[in-house]
Coordinates of C-alpha atoms in Angstrom, one line a residue:
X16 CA 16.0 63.0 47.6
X17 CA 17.5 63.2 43.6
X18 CA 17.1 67.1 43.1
X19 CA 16.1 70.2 44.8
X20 CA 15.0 73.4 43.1
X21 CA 12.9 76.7 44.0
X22 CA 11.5 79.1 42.2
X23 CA 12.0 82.7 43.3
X24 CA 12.1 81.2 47.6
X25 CA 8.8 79.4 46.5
X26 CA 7.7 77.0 45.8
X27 CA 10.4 74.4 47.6
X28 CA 10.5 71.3 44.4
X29 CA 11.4 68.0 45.6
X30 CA 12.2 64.9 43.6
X31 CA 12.4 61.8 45.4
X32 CA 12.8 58.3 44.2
X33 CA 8.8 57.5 44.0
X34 CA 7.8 61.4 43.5
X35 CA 7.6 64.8 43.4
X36 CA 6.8 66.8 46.2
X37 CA 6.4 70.3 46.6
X38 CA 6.3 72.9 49.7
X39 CA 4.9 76.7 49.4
X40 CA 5.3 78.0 52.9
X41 CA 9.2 77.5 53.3
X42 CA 9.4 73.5 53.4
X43 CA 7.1 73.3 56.6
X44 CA 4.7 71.1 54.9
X45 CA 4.7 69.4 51.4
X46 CA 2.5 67.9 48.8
X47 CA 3.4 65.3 46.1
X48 CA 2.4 65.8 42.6
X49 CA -0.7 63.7 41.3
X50 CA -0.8 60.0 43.1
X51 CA -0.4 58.1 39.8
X52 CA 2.6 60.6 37.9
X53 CA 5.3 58.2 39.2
X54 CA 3.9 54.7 38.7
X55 CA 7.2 53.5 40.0
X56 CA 9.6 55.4 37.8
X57 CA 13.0 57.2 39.2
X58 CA 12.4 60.7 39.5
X59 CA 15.9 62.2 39.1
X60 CA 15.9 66.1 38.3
X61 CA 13.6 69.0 38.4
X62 CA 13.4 72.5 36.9
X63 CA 11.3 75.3 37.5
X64 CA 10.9 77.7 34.7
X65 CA 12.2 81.2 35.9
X66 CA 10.0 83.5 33.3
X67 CA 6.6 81.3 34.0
X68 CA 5.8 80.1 37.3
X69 CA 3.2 77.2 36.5
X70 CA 5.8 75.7 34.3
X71 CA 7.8 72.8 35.8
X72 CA 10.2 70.3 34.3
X73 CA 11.0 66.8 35.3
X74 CA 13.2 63.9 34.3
X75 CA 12.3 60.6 35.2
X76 CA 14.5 56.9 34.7
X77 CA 12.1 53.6 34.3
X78 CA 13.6 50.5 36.2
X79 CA 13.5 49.2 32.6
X80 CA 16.0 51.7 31.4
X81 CA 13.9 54.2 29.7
X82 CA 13.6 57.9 30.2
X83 CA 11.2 60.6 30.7
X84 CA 11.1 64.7 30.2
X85 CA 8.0 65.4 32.0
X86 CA 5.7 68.8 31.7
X87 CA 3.2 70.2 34.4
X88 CA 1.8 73.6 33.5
X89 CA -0.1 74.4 36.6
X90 CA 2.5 74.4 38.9
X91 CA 3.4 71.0 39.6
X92 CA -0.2 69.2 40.8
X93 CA -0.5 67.3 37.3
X94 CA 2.1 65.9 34.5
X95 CA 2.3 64.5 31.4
X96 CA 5.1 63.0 29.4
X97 CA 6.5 65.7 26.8
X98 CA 9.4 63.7 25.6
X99 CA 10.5 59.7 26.1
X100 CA 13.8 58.2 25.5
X101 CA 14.0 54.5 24.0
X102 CA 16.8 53.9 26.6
X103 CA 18.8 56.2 28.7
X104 CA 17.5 57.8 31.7
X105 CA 17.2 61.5 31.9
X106 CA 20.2 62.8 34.1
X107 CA 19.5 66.6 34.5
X108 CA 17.2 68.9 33.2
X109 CA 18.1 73.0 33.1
X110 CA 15.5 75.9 31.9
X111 CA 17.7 79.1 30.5
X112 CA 16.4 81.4 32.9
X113 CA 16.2 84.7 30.2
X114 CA 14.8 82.8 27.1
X115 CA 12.5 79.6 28.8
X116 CA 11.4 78.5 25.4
X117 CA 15.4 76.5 25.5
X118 CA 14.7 73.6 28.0
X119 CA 18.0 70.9 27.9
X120 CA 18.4 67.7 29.8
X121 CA 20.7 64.9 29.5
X122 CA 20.4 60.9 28.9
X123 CA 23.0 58.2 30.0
X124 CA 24.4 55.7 27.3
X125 CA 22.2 52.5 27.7
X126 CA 22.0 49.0 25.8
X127 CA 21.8 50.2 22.2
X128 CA 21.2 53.8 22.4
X129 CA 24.1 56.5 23.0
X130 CA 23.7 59.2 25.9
X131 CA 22.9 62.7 24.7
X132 CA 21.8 66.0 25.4
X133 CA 18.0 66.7 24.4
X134 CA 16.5 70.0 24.0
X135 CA 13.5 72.2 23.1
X136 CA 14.1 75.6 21.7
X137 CA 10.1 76.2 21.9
X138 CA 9.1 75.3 25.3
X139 CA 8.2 71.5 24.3
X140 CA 6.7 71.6 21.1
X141 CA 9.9 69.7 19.3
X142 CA 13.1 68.1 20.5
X143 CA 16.4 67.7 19.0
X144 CA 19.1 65.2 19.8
X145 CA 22.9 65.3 20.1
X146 CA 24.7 62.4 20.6
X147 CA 27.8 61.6 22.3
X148 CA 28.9 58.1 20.9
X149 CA 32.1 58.3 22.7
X150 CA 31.1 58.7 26.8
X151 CA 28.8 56.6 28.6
X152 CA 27.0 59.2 31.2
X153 CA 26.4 62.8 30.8
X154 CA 26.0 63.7 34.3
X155 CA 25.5 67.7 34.7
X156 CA 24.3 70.6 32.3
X157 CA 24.6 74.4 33.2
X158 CA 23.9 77.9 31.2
X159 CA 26.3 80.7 32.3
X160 CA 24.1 83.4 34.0
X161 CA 24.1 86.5 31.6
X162 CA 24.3 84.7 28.5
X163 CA 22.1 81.4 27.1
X164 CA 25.1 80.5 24.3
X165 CA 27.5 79.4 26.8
X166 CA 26.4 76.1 28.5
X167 CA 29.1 73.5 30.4
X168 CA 28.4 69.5 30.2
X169 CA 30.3 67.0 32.6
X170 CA 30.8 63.8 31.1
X171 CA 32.1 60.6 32.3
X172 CA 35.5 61.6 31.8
X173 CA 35.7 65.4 31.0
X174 CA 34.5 69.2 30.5
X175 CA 32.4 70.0 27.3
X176 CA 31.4 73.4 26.6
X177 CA 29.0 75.2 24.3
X178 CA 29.1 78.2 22.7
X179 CA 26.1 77.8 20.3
X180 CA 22.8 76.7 23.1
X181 CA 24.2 73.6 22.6
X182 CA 24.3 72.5 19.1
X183 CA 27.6 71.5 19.7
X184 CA 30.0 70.6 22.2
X185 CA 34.2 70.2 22.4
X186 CA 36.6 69.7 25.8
X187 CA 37.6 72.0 27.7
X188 CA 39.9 72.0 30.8
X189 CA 42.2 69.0 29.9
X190 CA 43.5 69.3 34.0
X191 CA 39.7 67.4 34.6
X192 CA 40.7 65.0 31.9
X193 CA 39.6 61.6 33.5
X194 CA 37.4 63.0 36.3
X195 CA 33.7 62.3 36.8
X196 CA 32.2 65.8 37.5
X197 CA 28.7 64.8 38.7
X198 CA 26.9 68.7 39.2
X199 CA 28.0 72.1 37.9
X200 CA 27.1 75.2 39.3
X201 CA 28.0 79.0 38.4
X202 CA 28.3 82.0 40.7
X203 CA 25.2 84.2 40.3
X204 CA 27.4 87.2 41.4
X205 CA 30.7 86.6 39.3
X206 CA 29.3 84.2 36.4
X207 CA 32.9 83.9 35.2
X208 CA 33.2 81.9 38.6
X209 CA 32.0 77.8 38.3

């Protein structure tokens, strides 16, 4: 198992290294997305969007190297590709939870092409790139609950924040200078709290 996410208690979202799965009655049974979505592709994150519940994100690495930002819109039974990378699988995948139509997910450096974060400020329909020419992995993305400017990115070797939804990034926390921070999460009580 890659990721875990719910929506609102349910559904339960699974992704597994063949497939998505998903549970409705509290993980007591499960069903896998459509037979052929995985066709032997990594699945590494999912993300549920918060405002519509038939809306589901994905993130997918090829054994070849390339990635995937896949869209279901009925609730995870079928999927198509919304966004492909020519290298670089996709890492992690976040939906802000008060404005949905901001999807971001992140790519690894691989081969020719440099890792990045990827988003959508309108649900899918286009997709912007920033590049990171200086770190190899960009392992986690989060939005601070309360506010979509503020989002946190662990690289291979530091903190990056955002203050703009992620049109640009600069360090932050020089005392985890030189650590690999592989997941970030905030406090949804004290969102100050990470």
């Amino acid at each position: 198992i890659n990721d875990v996410a719910v929506y609102n208690g349910s559904p339960i979202w699974v992704a597994t290294s063949r497939e998505i799965f998903f549970s409705t009655d509290g993980g007591v049974q499960w069903m896998p997305a459509e037979s052929d979505f995985m066709n032997s592709p990594h699945a590494e994150v999912i993300a549920p969007d918060q405002e519509i519940p038939d809306i589901v994100w994905a993130g997918r690495q090829h054994v070849s190297g390339e990635g995937d930002i896949l869209l279901s819109t009925d609730g995870g039974l079928h999927w198509t590709t919304d966004y492909s990378t020519a290298s670089g699988g996709i890492q992690d995948i976040i939906v802000d939870a008060s404005d949905s139509r901001y999807v971001y997910a992140t790519s690894e450096w691989n081969g020719p092409e440099l890792a990045r974060v990827i988003r959508t400020t309108d649900r899918g329909v286009s997709w912007s790139e920033t590049l990171f020419p200086d770190v190899e992995h960009l392992d986690a993305i989060a939005i601070q609950p309360g506010t979509s400017n503020r989002l946190l990115l662990a690289t291979t070797d530091d903190l990056r924040e955002s203050t703009d939804r992620g049109e640009s990034f600069h360090p932050i926390a020089p005392e985890l200078d030189g650590l690999r921070i592989q997941d970030i999460v905030f406090s949804a009580e004290a969102p100050n709290l990470v």
